[in-house]
Amino acid sequence: MMIAFTKMHGLGNDFIVIDGRENMPALDEATIRRLCNRRFGIGCDQLVLLSAPTLAGADVGVRFFNPDGSEAGACGNASRCVAWLVGNAPTLQTPAGLLPTQQNGSLITVNMGKPRFESGDIPLSHACDTLHLPLQDAAACSMGNPHATVFGDITRAETLGPAMETDPLFPERANIGFAEIISRSHMRLRVWERGAGLTLACGSGACAAVVNAVRRGLTERSCTVTMDGGDLHITWLENRDVLMAGPAMTVFYGTTV
Ligand SMILES: N[C@H](CCC[C@H](N)C(=O)O)C(=O)O
């Protein structure tokens, strides 16, 4: 079956976007893994599937899949790409909820919703202080997907990331961010993503890192997050929504055979 797609990225976190709103392709896990493979397929960090919305107020349905075939509840960089692709500042219907978007020139802002901090929300295998986990003293929150943030040496992403992603403390695995505080309004971040490995940028990971830094009193609520692929601007509003602003790029259009 020939499937049309758009290849996009947000700060080098790259995506295959398939628009199933008119005609939904049959994508089983094996097909998703094949398309995401950088040798045997197109290659991406996540595959993004658009569908007709089913909730009032939503303009487009969006699902996110990792290269290992697992589904993610949130994907910030891909959400900006979908907003750019669909246009007119759409509200996205995602597993994490309805995400309003805005566009100001080439800058896309997504309201990523409210973080959650209870052990059962992350989820964790048992009740813990989610601000200081018994695992590398990480701080955890959910942005609709599980994130743990380790503050300190960011070069540990490749060495500590894989083991932490699959630690039994995370029954659904977790995305592991490694953050270095530069100032009260700036941090460096590298993320070992669940089901994808080290990526050049992670939008939901940047949101989680700022939320966790604010919870620890390390940064202000507005913070620039510098990742290997570039900068995102994160603001955790007093009403508890998290805004994420950054670019989105279309690279090419294609069709599978
Ligand atoms: N790259 C995405 C995160 C993907 C999260 C996925 N790895 C998961 O299983 O939660 C972002 O920009 O937020």
mmCIF file of C-alpha atoms and ligand atoms in Angstrom:
data_model
loop_
_atom_site.group_PDB
_atom_site.id
_atom_site.type_symbol
_atom_site.label_atom_id
_atom_site.label_comp_id
_atom_site.label_asym_id
_atom_site.label_seq_id
_atom_site.Cartn_x
_atom_site.Cartn_y
_atom_site.Cartn_z
ATOM 1 C CA MET A 1 0.000 0.000 0.000
ATOM 2 C CA MET A 2 1.484 3.367 -1.019
ATOM 3 C CA ILE A 3 1.431 5.854 1.877
ATOM 4 C CA ALA A 4 2.034 9.580 1.358
ATOM 5 C CA PHE A 5 3.977 11.325 4.117
ATOM 6 C CA THR A 6 5.624 14.608 5.037
ATOM 7 C CA LYS A 7 9.070 14.558 6.621
ATOM 8 C CA MET A 8 9.432 17.278 9.254
ATOM 9 C CA HIS A 9 11.517 18.200 12.258
ATOM 10 C CA GLY A 10 11.528 20.452 15.297
ATOM 11 C CA LEU A 11 15.153 21.316 16.202
ATOM 12 C CA GLY A 12 16.349 18.101 14.580
ATOM 13 C CA ASN A 13 13.828 15.877 16.400
ATOM 14 C CA ASP A 14 12.469 14.374 13.213
ATOM 15 C CA PHE A 15 9.130 12.952 12.198
ATOM 16 C CA ILE A 16 7.265 11.105 9.502
ATOM 17 C CA VAL A 17 3.825 12.757 9.386
ATOM 18 C CA ILE A 18 1.045 10.730 7.759
ATOM 19 C CA ASP A 19 -2.267 12.486 7.140
ATOM 20 C CA GLY A 20 -5.027 9.925 7.631
ATOM 21 C CA ARG A 21 -7.884 12.441 7.835
ATOM 22 C CA GLU A 22 -9.332 11.534 4.419
ATOM 23 C CA ASN A 23 -7.970 8.025 4.081
ATOM 24 C CA MET A 24 -6.579 6.243 7.141
ATOM 25 C CA PRO A 25 -3.794 3.779 6.258
ATOM 26 C CA ALA A 26 -3.599 0.456 8.092
ATOM 27 C CA LEU A 27 -0.425 0.828 10.195
ATOM 28 C CA ASP A 28 0.455 -2.145 12.375
ATOM 29 C CA GLU A 29 3.420 -2.120 14.757
ATOM 30 C CA ALA A 30 5.663 -3.920 12.263
ATOM 31 C CA THR A 31 4.924 -1.296 9.573
ATOM 32 C CA ILE A 32 5.586 1.551 12.017
ATOM 33 C CA ARG A 33 8.923 0.011 13.025
ATOM 34 C CA ARG A 34 9.875 -0.483 9.372
ATOM 35 C CA LEU A 35 8.994 3.078 8.325
ATOM 36 C CA CYS A 36 10.859 4.548 11.308
ATOM 37 C CA ASN A 37 14.012 2.506 10.637
ATOM 38 C CA ARG A 38 16.842 4.712 9.347
ATOM 39 C CA ARG A 39 18.332 1.895 7.236
ATOM 40 C CA PHE A 40 15.369 -0.159 6.023
ATOM 41 C CA GLY A 41 12.744 2.597 6.000
ATOM 42 C CA ILE A 42 12.359 6.373 5.879
ATOM 43 C CA GLY A 43 13.794 6.998 9.338
ATOM 44 C CA CYS A 44 12.534 9.268 12.136
ATOM 45 C CA ASP A 45 12.394 9.771 15.911
ATOM 46 C CA GLN A 46 8.598 9.479 15.901
ATOM 47 C CA LEU A 47 5.871 8.612 13.372
ATOM 48 C CA VAL A 48 2.912 11.010 13.643
ATOM 49 C CA LEU A 49 -0.565 10.000 12.437
ATOM 50 C CA LEU A 50 -3.248 12.620 11.768
ATOM 51 C CA SER A 51 -6.950 11.766 11.941
ATOM 52 C CA ALA A 52 -10.301 13.510 11.882
ATOM 53 C CA PRO A 53 -11.011 14.948 15.364
ATOM 54 C CA THR A 54 -13.717 13.371 17.527
ATOM 55 C CA LEU A 55 -13.888 15.938 20.358
ATOM 56 C CA ALA A 56 -15.628 19.319 20.213
ATOM 57 C CA GLY A 57 -13.114 22.121 19.885
ATOM 58 C CA ALA A 58 -10.461 19.963 18.221
ATOM 59 C CA ASP A 59 -9.313 20.635 14.650
ATOM 60 C CA VAL A 60 -7.186 17.514 14.118
ATOM 61 C CA GLY A 61 -6.511 14.231 15.890
ATOM 62 C CA VAL A 62 -2.854 13.345 16.449
ATOM 63 C CA ARG A 63 -1.151 10.117 17.604
ATOM 64 C CA PHE A 64 2.584 9.623 18.151
ATOM 65 C CA PHE A 65 4.563 6.395 17.727
ATOM 66 C CA ASN A 66 8.171 5.672 18.670
ATOM 67 C CA PRO A 67 10.528 3.746 16.363
ATOM 68 C CA ASP A 68 10.129 0.683 18.607
ATOM 69 C CA GLY A 69 6.402 0.749 17.784
ATOM 70 C CA SER A 70 5.261 1.986 21.208
ATOM 71 C CA GLU A 71 2.752 4.849 21.363
ATOM 72 C CA ALA A 72 3.563 8.102 23.171
ATOM 73 C CA GLY A 73 0.952 10.250 24.907
ATOM 74 C CA ALA A 74 2.706 13.490 24.023
ATOM 75 C CA CYS A 75 5.295 14.814 21.593
ATOM 76 C CA GLY A 76 5.977 18.526 21.812
ATOM 77 C CA ASN A 77 8.211 19.005 18.769
ATOM 78 C CA ALA A 78 5.838 16.972 16.610
ATOM 79 C CA SER A 79 2.883 18.984 17.925
ATOM 80 C CA ARG A 80 4.512 22.153 16.616
ATOM 81 C CA CYS A 81 5.129 20.450 13.255
ATOM 82 C CA VAL A 82 1.475 19.390 12.995
ATOM 83 C CA ALA A 83 0.319 22.925 13.851
ATOM 84 C CA TRP A 84 2.598 24.282 11.106
ATOM 85 C CA LEU A 85 1.423 21.668 8.575
ATOM 86 C CA VAL A 86 -2.321 22.014 9.286
ATOM 87 C CA GLY A 87 -2.158 25.814 9.634
ATOM 88 C CA ASN A 88 -4.584 28.360 11.141
ATOM 89 C CA ALA A 89 -3.438 27.693 14.712
ATOM 90 C CA PRO A 90 -5.267 24.349 15.120
ATOM 91 C CA THR A 91 -6.255 22.786 18.407
ATOM 92 C CA LEU A 92 -4.698 19.313 18.502
ATOM 93 C CA GLN A 93 -6.579 16.338 19.948
ATOM 94 C CA THR A 94 -3.847 14.159 21.440
ATOM 95 C CA PRO A 95 -3.797 11.333 24.016
ATOM 96 C CA ALA A 96 -2.681 14.028 26.516
ATOM 97 C CA GLY A 97 -5.772 16.134 25.779
ATOM 98 C CA LEU A 98 -6.688 19.150 23.643
ATOM 99 C CA LEU A 99 -3.632 21.293 22.906
ATOM 100 C CA PRO A 100 -4.309 24.818 21.584
ATOM 101 C CA THR A 101 -1.601 26.277 19.318
ATOM 102 C CA GLN A 102 -0.571 29.718 18.110
ATOM 103 C CA GLN A 103 1.685 30.898 15.299
ATOM 104 C CA ASN A 104 3.751 34.055 15.223
ATOM 105 C CA GLY A 105 5.770 34.089 12.030
ATOM 106 C CA SER A 106 7.981 31.009 12.093
ATOM 107 C CA LEU A 107 7.486 30.530 15.859
ATOM 108 C CA ILE A 108 4.855 27.995 16.895
ATOM 109 C CA THR A 109 3.535 27.944 20.466
ATOM 110 C CA VAL A 110 1.754 24.871 21.840
ATOM 111 C CA ASN A 111 -0.098 24.844 25.140
ATOM 112 C CA MET A 112 1.121 21.466 26.382
ATOM 113 C CA GLY A 113 -1.386 21.389 29.219
ATOM 114 C CA LYS A 114 -0.832 20.779 32.911
ATOM 115 C CA PRO A 115 1.971 18.584 34.295
ATOM 116 C CA ARG A 116 1.047 15.885 36.793
ATOM 117 C CA PHE A 117 3.202 14.886 39.741
ATOM 118 C CA GLU A 118 1.517 12.016 41.609
ATOM 119 C CA SER A 119 3.356 8.692 41.513
ATOM 120 C CA GLY A 120 0.364 7.059 39.865
ATOM 121 C CA ASP A 121 0.271 9.758 37.178
ATOM 122 C CA ILE A 122 3.865 9.321 35.995
ATOM 123 C CA PRO A 123 3.387 6.292 36.485
ATOM 124 C CA LEU A 124 5.762 4.812 39.063
ATOM 125 C CA SER A 125 5.738 1.242 40.353
ATOM 126 C CA HIS A 126 5.152 2.501 43.913
ATOM 127 C CA ALA A 127 4.496 5.768 45.760
ATOM 128 C CA CYS A 128 7.586 7.986 45.884
ATOM 129 C CA ASP A 129 8.511 11.605 46.444
ATOM 130 C CA THR A 130 8.421 12.538 42.736
ATOM 131 C CA LEU A 131 10.675 15.527 43.395
ATOM 132 C CA HIS A 132 13.481 13.233 44.611
ATOM 133 C CA LEU A 133 13.181 9.721 43.162
ATOM 134 C CA PRO A 134 15.251 6.879 44.633
ATOM 135 C CA LEU A 135 16.941 6.728 41.186
ATOM 136 C CA GLN A 136 19.776 9.177 40.578
ATOM 137 C CA ASP A 137 17.757 11.637 42.707
ATOM 138 C CA ALA A 138 15.741 12.450 39.561
ATOM 139 C CA ALA A 139 12.579 14.564 39.589
ATOM 140 C CA ALA A 140 9.580 13.118 37.730
ATOM 141 C CA CYS A 141 6.425 14.502 36.150
ATOM 142 C CA SER A 142 4.045 13.570 33.381
ATOM 143 C CA MET A 143 3.313 15.816 30.397
ATOM 144 C CA GLY A 144 0.967 13.163 29.100
ATOM 145 C CA ASN A 145 4.046 10.964 28.848
ATOM 146 C CA PRO A 146 6.487 9.980 31.603
ATOM 147 C CA HIS A 147 9.582 12.128 32.210
ATOM 148 C CA ALA A 148 12.369 11.968 34.756
ATOM 149 C CA THR A 149 14.885 14.835 34.978
ATOM 150 C CA VAL A 150 18.394 14.311 36.366
ATOM 151 C CA PHE A 151 20.127 17.593 37.259
ATOM 152 C CA GLY A 152 23.920 17.786 36.820
ATOM 153 C CA ASP A 153 26.320 16.326 34.276
ATOM 154 C CA ILE A 154 24.460 16.142 30.926
ATOM 155 C CA THR A 155 27.134 13.945 29.325
ATOM 156 C CA ARG A 156 25.621 11.004 31.248
ATOM 157 C CA ALA A 157 22.630 10.840 28.848
ATOM 158 C CA GLU A 158 24.113 8.032 26.743
ATOM 159 C CA THR A 159 25.471 6.051 29.693
ATOM 160 C CA LEU A 160 22.690 6.425 32.275
ATOM 161 C CA GLY A 161 19.733 6.961 29.888
ATOM 162 C CA PRO A 162 19.189 3.386 28.661
ATOM 163 C CA ALA A 163 19.191 1.814 32.132
ATOM 164 C CA MET A 164 16.970 4.518 33.624
ATOM 165 C CA GLU A 165 14.484 4.331 30.695
ATOM 166 C CA THR A 166 13.785 0.683 31.530
ATOM 167 C CA ASP A 167 14.184 0.807 35.320
ATOM 168 C CA PRO A 168 11.425 -1.170 37.129
ATOM 169 C CA LEU A 169 10.461 2.102 38.884
ATOM 170 C CA PHE A 170 8.828 3.048 35.536
ATOM 171 C CA PRO A 171 6.281 0.327 34.636
ATOM 172 C CA GLU A 172 5.647 2.126 31.302
ATOM 173 C CA ARG A 173 9.351 3.068 30.917
ATOM 174 C CA ALA A 174 10.224 6.790 30.858
ATOM 175 C CA ASN A 175 11.932 9.591 28.942
ATOM 176 C CA ILE A 176 15.072 10.622 30.831
ATOM 177 C CA GLY A 177 16.248 14.233 30.679
ATOM 178 C CA PHE A 178 19.716 15.383 31.797
ATOM 179 C CA ALA A 179 19.666 19.074 32.702
ATOM 180 C CA GLU A 180 22.418 21.542 33.568
ATOM 181 C CA ILE A 181 21.242 24.851 35.042
ATOM 182 C CA ILE A 182 23.006 27.803 33.358
ATOM 183 C CA SER A 183 21.043 30.567 35.068
ATOM 184 C CA ARG A 184 17.586 31.077 36.586
ATOM 185 C CA SER A 185 16.239 31.538 33.049
ATOM 186 C CA HIS A 186 18.404 29.158 31.013
ATOM 187 C CA MET A 187 19.292 25.472 31.059
ATOM 188 C CA ARG A 188 21.067 22.923 28.874
ATOM 189 C CA LEU A 189 19.175 19.672 28.289
ATOM 190 C CA ARG A 190 19.785 16.337 26.608
ATOM 191 C CA VAL A 191 17.055 13.678 26.547
ATOM 192 C CA TRP A 192 17.263 9.901 26.238
ATOM 193 C CA GLU A 193 13.786 9.289 24.840
ATOM 194 C CA ARG A 194 11.657 6.249 25.646
ATOM 195 C CA GLY A 195 11.535 3.991 22.606
ATOM 196 C CA ALA A 196 13.763 6.265 20.548
ATOM 197 C CA GLY A 197 17.073 6.842 22.335
ATOM 198 C CA LEU A 198 19.069 10.080 22.407
ATOM 199 C CA THR A 199 17.407 12.767 20.263
ATOM 200 C CA LEU A 200 18.608 16.249 19.277
ATOM 201 C CA ALA A 201 15.647 17.827 21.044
ATOM 202 C CA CYS A 202 12.578 16.807 23.057
ATOM 203 C CA GLY A 203 9.688 19.242 23.501
ATOM 204 C CA SER A 204 7.775 17.441 26.237
ATOM 205 C CA GLY A 205 11.137 16.738 27.878
ATOM 206 C CA ALA A 206 11.955 20.454 27.866
ATOM 207 C CA CYS A 207 8.568 21.185 29.460
ATOM 208 C CA ALA A 208 9.162 18.517 32.108
ATOM 209 C CA ALA A 209 12.695 19.781 32.831
ATOM 210 C CA VAL A 210 11.511 23.355 33.433
ATOM 211 C CA VAL A 211 8.589 22.198 35.586
ATOM 212 C CA ASN A 212 10.931 20.013 37.647
ATOM 213 C CA ALA A 213 13.499 22.831 37.920
ATOM 214 C CA VAL A 214 10.838 25.263 39.157
ATOM 215 C CA ARG A 215 9.599 22.678 41.664
ATOM 216 C CA ARG A 216 13.160 22.486 43.002
ATOM 217 C CA GLY A 217 13.586 26.281 43.041
ATOM 218 C CA LEU A 218 16.354 26.154 40.415
ATOM 219 C CA THR A 219 14.818 28.380 37.703
ATOM 220 C CA GLU A 220 12.079 30.923 37.081
ATOM 221 C CA ARG A 221 8.841 29.798 35.388
ATOM 222 C CA SER A 222 10.033 31.155 32.003
ATOM 223 C CA CYS A 223 13.187 29.432 30.836
ATOM 224 C CA THR A 224 15.146 28.947 27.617
ATOM 225 C CA VAL A 225 16.076 25.292 27.135
ATOM 226 C CA THR A 226 19.133 24.760 24.935
ATOM 227 C CA MET A 227 19.303 21.259 23.473
ATOM 228 C CA ASP A 228 21.771 19.787 20.962
ATOM 229 C CA GLY A 229 19.350 20.760 18.148
ATOM 230 C CA GLY A 230 18.597 24.285 19.388
ATOM 231 C CA ASP A 231 16.474 26.340 21.797
ATOM 232 C CA LEU A 232 12.900 26.070 23.039
ATOM 233 C CA HIS A 233 11.219 28.716 25.176
ATOM 234 C CA ILE A 234 9.159 27.212 27.984
ATOM 235 C CA THR A 235 6.787 29.035 30.314
ATOM 236 C CA TRP A 236 4.952 27.297 33.165
ATOM 237 C CA LEU A 237 1.979 29.591 33.742
ATOM 238 C CA GLU A 238 0.588 30.266 37.195
ATOM 239 C CA ASN A 239 -2.615 28.557 36.030
ATOM 240 C CA ARG A 240 -0.366 25.504 35.630
ATOM 241 C CA ASP A 241 -0.469 25.160 31.841
ATOM 242 C CA VAL A 242 2.951 24.826 30.170
ATOM 243 C CA LEU A 243 3.614 26.808 26.974
ATOM 244 C CA MET A 244 6.326 25.615 24.582
ATOM 245 C CA ALA A 245 7.513 27.875 21.730
ATOM 246 C CA GLY A 246 9.881 26.968 18.924
ATOM 247 C CA PRO A 247 10.294 26.313 15.200
ATOM 248 C CA ALA A 248 8.915 23.605 12.909
ATOM 249 C CA MET A 249 10.350 22.667 9.526
ATOM 250 C CA THR A 250 9.120 20.703 6.516
ATOM 251 C CA VAL A 251 11.982 18.839 4.828
ATOM 252 C CA PHE A 252 10.363 16.812 2.021
ATOM 253 C CA TYR A 253 7.217 15.063 0.801
ATOM 254 C CA GLY A 254 7.261 11.406 -0.132
ATOM 255 C CA THR A 255 5.370 8.223 -0.850
ATOM 256 C CA THR A 256 6.216 4.742 0.354
ATOM 257 C CA VAL A 257 6.107 1.841 -2.136
HETATM 258 N N1 LIG B 1 10.214 13.851 20.902
HETATM 259 C C1 LIG B 1 9.013 14.079 21.697
HETATM 260 C C2 LIG B 1 8.924 13.180 22.877
HETATM 261 C C3 LIG B 1 8.549 11.808 22.487
HETATM 262 C C4 LIG B 1 8.221 11.035 23.707
HETATM 263 C C5 LIG B 1 8.251 9.557 23.443
HETATM 264 N N2 LIG B 1 9.610 9.093 23.321
HETATM 265 C C6 LIG B 1 7.557 8.822 24.570
HETATM 266 O O1 LIG B 1 7.549 7.596 24.507
HETATM 267 O O2 LIG B 1 7.006 9.478 25.482
HETATM 268 C C7 LIG B 1 8.847 15.524 22.126
HETATM 269 O O3 LIG B 1 9.334 16.411 21.409
HETATM 270 O O4 LIG B 1 8.171 15.743 23.159
#
